[in-house]
């Protein structure tokens, strides 16, 4: 089943909170089944199940607003939303992608979400299978809300990451996670560090918004909607699920509702599939093609583009006229790490950014795939999908190398380039960085690896190279270690961990200046005073004919005038 392709899309949905983008996964053929995830996870947790069911159903798994890659409905975790609010957005999502009805499977938070959707709009939901359903009394709810949902706020020393790890780990040992008594213990076996790391990445995507989804699920009056549900529903839990105890609180359910404890997870999933076959959603839906995402007026928005190795995440604002400007982040970065410049350029040029292969929210590269050629193919696919013949481009650090290779292999598609922090290094330093640039960090059972990632990201703005913590390696000037920016860089570094070692070997072996000499594309080399590659970029400009170096201000948002003067062809 591993060869079944799971597509990834964004749908732009009109809600009472404005236009919001919902990210979703899709595969299979047949009647539509909607998979609804637990908190604070995303549709990624269902990839194995999607492949299992792809031969029977068209399987669609959305990320809820504020989770995975979907837009939140508000700015922070204090936002008061109920499951009916989420349900209204998800029903609007089904309308947007042309699904008139679907059978809904949900686990934990997703169980309540499935019931809420069927209660909100029964014509959209043909059947519900709720696996792990919560019904709290007033005292239990008060107890849960008193300790379950602390604010998640990045700290300068990275301690928030260890708190998150321990919280997630304890959630699998105790219920509620903060009640560390024998009576509250629910598990004796802790998942592997690799599984806990996947959970932690999903928590980090949600950030403080994790509280919104949990609060909505816990506050949902679970018994009441079951009394009036109009669609066939099985309300259950696996035999070892602590939430199974709540099923005895289902009182006077509607005739279409059956509530009982189930078997193993495999048993419940098999029962759900057969149940959905008897109560199918719409068959043979005509769904939007990859990349056909409605833009969000007045805002940056996301879409996916398919290329030879999967899906690339693209961020765009194309409302103004002019030649599009593509931003390419460095190795270990993502769209999030160039977001400040992206926002500063909006309104001046149509702007695009992408997560390079294996980075950010783009799909991982398959084993053995070359990073630079894959990156060039991804950029070409992004331009083709947007009907763009040629671009101007900006690249940061290793992203500059990616752009040089793309321009060399696609000379008619790049008009002008600004390369920031060009890495014109000695052969010895290239050899060293090829092996040491990418940190080799493995998940540890106690979460210590998270602090290692945090301090690597921090060191990248304190020393060069980051692993040499000496006087001679110390960077001058005020360091760029603002907490929220550092948090974004740490997340991006963790997202790229699988591709980074091989990518670094390729990037630092690339004949960068030699290739630049052959290009006909006009190039401006830049760097801020604190950029460790400033002197290297200056040296490269001195060696290259008709190539200038320009020192930039420290503030990223102040780079726009220098960039546009060159890209617009002004002298």
PDB file of N, CA and C in Angstrom, residues 9-55:
ATOM      1  N   UNK A   9      -3.497  19.224  -0.697  1.00  0.00           N
ATOM      2  CA  UNK A   9      -4.112  20.399  -1.300  1.00  0.00           C
ATOM      3  C   UNK A   9      -4.419  21.441  -0.222  1.00  0.00           C
ATOM      4  N   UNK A  10      -4.728  22.650  -0.674  1.00  0.00           N
ATOM      5  CA  UNK A  10      -5.337  23.677   0.155  1.00  0.00           C
ATOM      6  C   UNK A  10      -6.669  24.074  -0.469  1.00  0.00           C
ATOM      7  N   UNK A  11      -7.671  24.274   0.362  1.00  0.00           N
ATOM      8  CA  UNK A  11      -8.949  24.837  -0.074  1.00  0.00           C
ATOM      9  C   UNK A  11      -9.158  26.147   0.664  1.00  0.00           C
ATOM     10  N   UNK A  12      -9.571  27.173  -0.045  1.00  0.00           N
ATOM     11  CA  UNK A  12      -9.877  28.468   0.565  1.00  0.00           C
ATOM     12  C   UNK A  12     -11.363  28.512   0.871  1.00  0.00           C
ATOM     13  N   UNK A  13     -11.688  28.688   2.142  1.00  0.00           N
ATOM     14  CA  UNK A  13     -13.059  28.547   2.632  1.00  0.00           C
ATOM     15  C   UNK A  13     -13.521  29.882   3.201  1.00  0.00           C
ATOM     16  N   UNK A  14     -14.685  30.322   2.811  1.00  0.00           N
ATOM     17  CA  UNK A  14     -15.269  31.542   3.360  1.00  0.00           C
ATOM     18  C   UNK A  14     -15.974  31.207   4.676  1.00  0.00           C
ATOM     19  N   UNK A  15     -15.570  31.873   5.740  1.00  0.00           N
ATOM     20  CA  UNK A  15     -16.129  31.629   7.061  1.00  0.00           C
ATOM     21  C   UNK A  15     -16.537  32.956   7.689  1.00  0.00           C
ATOM     22  N   UNK A  16     -17.198  32.900   8.835  1.00  0.00           N
ATOM     23  CA  UNK A  16     -17.556  34.156   9.506  1.00  0.00           C
ATOM     24  C   UNK A  16     -16.339  34.824  10.128  1.00  0.00           C
ATOM     25  N   UNK A  17     -15.189  34.132  10.107  1.00  0.00           N
ATOM     26  CA  UNK A  17     -13.927  34.722  10.544  1.00  0.00           C
ATOM     27  C   UNK A  17     -13.116  35.219   9.344  1.00  0.00           C
ATOM     28  N   UNK A  18     -13.716  35.256   8.170  1.00  0.00           N
ATOM     29  CA  UNK A  18     -13.023  35.645   6.954  1.00  0.00           C
ATOM     30  C   UNK A  18     -12.612  34.434   6.137  1.00  0.00           C
ATOM     31  N   UNK A  19     -11.918  34.680   5.035  1.00  0.00           N
ATOM     32  CA  UNK A  19     -11.439  33.588   4.182  1.00  0.00           C
ATOM     33  C   UNK A  19     -10.280  32.872   4.880  1.00  0.00           C
ATOM     34  N   UNK A  20     -10.386  31.558   5.022  1.00  0.00           N
ATOM     35  CA  UNK A  20      -9.372  30.750   5.687  1.00  0.00           C
ATOM     36  C   UNK A  20      -8.990  29.577   4.794  1.00  0.00           C
ATOM     37  N   UNK A  21      -7.737  29.173   4.892  1.00  0.00           N
ATOM     38  CA  UNK A  21      -7.273  28.042   4.095  1.00  0.00           C
ATOM     39  C   UNK A  21      -7.241  26.772   4.939  1.00  0.00           C
ATOM     40  N   UNK A  22      -7.807  25.720   4.377  1.00  0.00           N
ATOM     41  CA  UNK A  22      -7.807  24.400   4.997  1.00  0.00           C
ATOM     42  C   UNK A  22      -6.891  23.501   4.176  1.00  0.00           C
ATOM     43  N   UNK A  23      -5.905  22.929   4.835  1.00  0.00           N
ATOM     44  CA  UNK A  23      -5.011  21.967   4.193  1.00  0.00           C
ATOM     45  C   UNK A  23      -5.598  20.570   4.375  1.00  0.00           C
ATOM     46  N   UNK A  24      -5.520  19.759   3.328  1.00  0.00           N
ATOM     47  CA  UNK A  24      -6.074  18.409   3.436  1.00  0.00           C
ATOM     48  C   UNK A  24      -5.296  17.416   2.597  1.00  0.00           C
ATOM     49  N   UNK A  25      -5.433  16.156   2.976  1.00  0.00           N
ATOM     50  CA  UNK A  25      -4.849  15.037   2.245  1.00  0.00           C
ATOM     51  C   UNK A  25      -5.966  14.259   1.563  1.00  0.00           C
ATOM     52  N   UNK A  26      -5.612  13.603   0.453  1.00  0.00           N
ATOM     53  CA  UNK A  26      -6.626  12.957  -0.384  1.00  0.00           C
ATOM     54  C   UNK A  26      -6.012  11.752  -1.078  1.00  0.00           C
ATOM     55  N   UNK A  27      -6.753  10.648  -1.103  1.00  0.00           N
ATOM     56  CA  UNK A  27      -6.353   9.513  -1.938  1.00  0.00           C
ATOM     57  C   UNK A  27      -7.552   8.595  -2.145  1.00  0.00           C
ATOM     58  N   UNK A  28      -7.385   7.610  -3.023  1.00  0.00           N
ATOM     59  CA  UNK A  28      -8.381   6.569  -3.203  1.00  0.00           C
ATOM     60  C   UNK A  28      -9.460   6.893  -4.217  1.00  0.00           C
ATOM     61  N   UNK A  29     -10.472   6.001  -4.275  1.00  0.00           N
ATOM     62  CA  UNK A  29     -11.604   6.142  -5.186  1.00  0.00           C
ATOM     63  C   UNK A  29     -12.795   5.420  -4.570  1.00  0.00           C
ATOM     64  N   UNK A  30     -13.967   5.950  -4.858  1.00  0.00           N
ATOM     65  CA  UNK A  30     -15.183   5.357  -4.316  1.00  0.00           C
ATOM     66  C   UNK A  30     -15.922   6.360  -3.465  1.00  0.00           C
ATOM     67  N   UNK A  31     -16.869   5.903  -2.638  1.00  0.00           N
ATOM     68  CA  UNK A  31     -17.615   6.819  -1.765  1.00  0.00           C
ATOM     69  C   UNK A  31     -16.677   7.587  -0.843  1.00  0.00           C
ATOM     70  N   UNK A  32     -17.065   8.818  -0.520  1.00  0.00           N
ATOM     71  CA  UNK A  32     -16.180   9.689   0.262  1.00  0.00           C
ATOM     72  C   UNK A  32     -16.252   9.344   1.747  1.00  0.00           C
ATOM     73  N   UNK A  33     -15.068   9.194   2.351  1.00  0.00           N
ATOM     74  CA  UNK A  33     -14.921   9.076   3.801  1.00  0.00           C
ATOM     75  C   UNK A  33     -14.054  10.226   4.285  1.00  0.00           C
ATOM     76  N   UNK A  34     -14.518  10.884   5.338  1.00  0.00           N
ATOM     77  CA  UNK A  34     -13.802  11.999   5.944  1.00  0.00           C
ATOM     78  C   UNK A  34     -13.141  11.505   7.227  1.00  0.00           C
ATOM     79  N   UNK A  35     -11.821  11.692   7.352  1.00  0.00           N
ATOM     80  CA  UNK A  35     -11.078  11.292   8.543  1.00  0.00           C
ATOM     81  C   UNK A  35     -10.763  12.533   9.375  1.00  0.00           C
ATOM     82  N   UNK A  36     -11.138  12.506  10.647  1.00  0.00           N
ATOM     83  CA  UNK A  36     -11.024  13.669  11.527  1.00  0.00           C
ATOM     84  C   UNK A  36     -10.062  13.341  12.671  1.00  0.00           C
ATOM     85  N   UNK A  37      -8.998  14.115  12.772  1.00  0.00           N
ATOM     86  CA  UNK A  37      -7.862  13.776  13.641  1.00  0.00           C
ATOM     87  C   UNK A  37      -8.101  14.187  15.093  1.00  0.00           C
ATOM     88  N   UNK A  38      -7.244  13.653  15.960  1.00  0.00           N
ATOM     89  CA  UNK A  38      -7.252  14.027  17.368  1.00  0.00           C
ATOM     90  C   UNK A  38      -6.450  15.311  17.573  1.00  0.00           C
ATOM     91  N   UNK A  39      -6.517  15.879  18.759  1.00  0.00           N
ATOM     92  CA  UNK A  39      -5.711  17.060  19.095  1.00  0.00           C
ATOM     93  C   UNK A  39      -4.420  16.599  19.787  1.00  0.00           C
ATOM     94  N   UNK A  40      -3.310  17.324  19.567  1.00  0.00           N
ATOM     95  CA  UNK A  40      -3.151  18.447  18.640  1.00  0.00           C
ATOM     96  C   UNK A  40      -2.491  17.990  17.346  1.00  0.00           C
ATOM     97  N   UNK A  41      -2.999  16.899  16.790  1.00  0.00           N
ATOM     98  CA  UNK A  41      -2.401  16.293  15.611  1.00  0.00           C
ATOM     99  C   UNK A  41      -2.915  16.970  14.330  1.00  0.00           C
ATOM    100  N   UNK A  42      -2.681  16.318  13.199  1.00  0.00           N
ATOM    101  CA  UNK A  42      -3.142  16.803  11.902  1.00  0.00           C
ATOM    102  C   UNK A  42      -3.526  15.595  11.059  1.00  0.00           C
ATOM    103  N   UNK A  43      -3.903  15.850   9.828  1.00  0.00           N
ATOM    104  CA  UNK A  43      -4.268  14.763   8.919  1.00  0.00           C
ATOM    105  C   UNK A  43      -3.112  13.802   8.671  1.00  0.00           C
ATOM    106  N   UNK A  44      -1.891  14.203   8.981  1.00  0.00           N
ATOM    107  CA  UNK A  44      -0.734  13.325   8.767  1.00  0.00           C
ATOM    108  C   UNK A  44      -0.866  12.021   9.546  1.00  0.00           C
ATOM    109  N   UNK A  45      -1.560  12.050  10.690  1.00  0.00           N
ATOM    110  CA  UNK A  45      -1.667  10.828  11.485  1.00  0.00           C
ATOM    111  C   UNK A  45      -2.477   9.745  10.777  1.00  0.00           C
ATOM    112  N   UNK A  46      -3.187  10.099   9.720  1.00  0.00           N
ATOM    113  CA  UNK A  46      -4.050   9.142   9.029  1.00  0.00           C
ATOM    114  C   UNK A  46      -3.455   8.602   7.732  1.00  0.00           C
ATOM    115  N   UNK A  47      -2.199   8.894   7.446  1.00  0.00           N
ATOM    116  CA  UNK A  47      -1.663   8.473   6.145  1.00  0.00           C
ATOM    117  C   UNK A  47      -1.714   6.952   5.966  1.00  0.00           C
ATOM    118  N   UNK A  48      -1.384   6.189   6.995  1.00  0.00           N
ATOM    119  CA  UNK A  48      -1.426   4.722   6.871  1.00  0.00           C
ATOM    120  C   UNK A  48      -2.862   4.249   6.650  1.00  0.00           C
ATOM    121  N   UNK A  49      -3.814   4.794   7.401  1.00  0.00           N
ATOM    122  CA  UNK A  49      -5.213   4.397   7.238  1.00  0.00           C
ATOM    123  C   UNK A  49      -5.744   4.811   5.873  1.00  0.00           C
ATOM    124  N   UNK A  50      -5.332   5.954   5.388  1.00  0.00           N
ATOM    125  CA  UNK A  50      -5.776   6.397   4.062  1.00  0.00           C
ATOM    126  C   UNK A  50      -5.355   5.384   3.002  1.00  0.00           C
ATOM    127  N   UNK A  51      -4.136   4.907   3.100  1.00  0.00           N
ATOM    128  CA  UNK A  51      -3.672   3.911   2.115  1.00  0.00           C
ATOM    129  C   UNK A  51      -4.428   2.595   2.275  1.00  0.00           C
ATOM    130  N   UNK A  52      -4.730   2.224   3.518  1.00  0.00           N
ATOM    131  CA  UNK A  52      -5.472   0.981   3.748  1.00  0.00           C
ATOM    132  C   UNK A  52      -6.873   1.031   3.140  1.00  0.00           C
ATOM    133  N   UNK A  53      -7.496   2.184   3.181  1.00  0.00           N
ATOM    134  CA  UNK A  53      -8.874   2.320   2.726  1.00  0.00           C
ATOM    135  C   UNK A  53      -8.993   2.833   1.285  1.00  0.00           C
ATOM    136  N   UNK A  54      -7.874   3.113   0.642  1.00  0.00           N
ATOM    137  CA  UNK A  54      -7.913   3.753  -0.676  1.00  0.00           C
ATOM    138  C   UNK A  54      -8.566   2.893  -1.742  1.00  0.00           C
ATOM    139  N   UNK A  55      -8.575   1.561  -1.557  1.00  0.00           N
ATOM    140  CA  UNK A  55      -9.178   0.706  -2.581  1.00  0.00           C
ATOM    141  C   UNK A  55     -10.698   0.626  -2.429  1.00  0.00           C
TER     142      UNK A  55
END
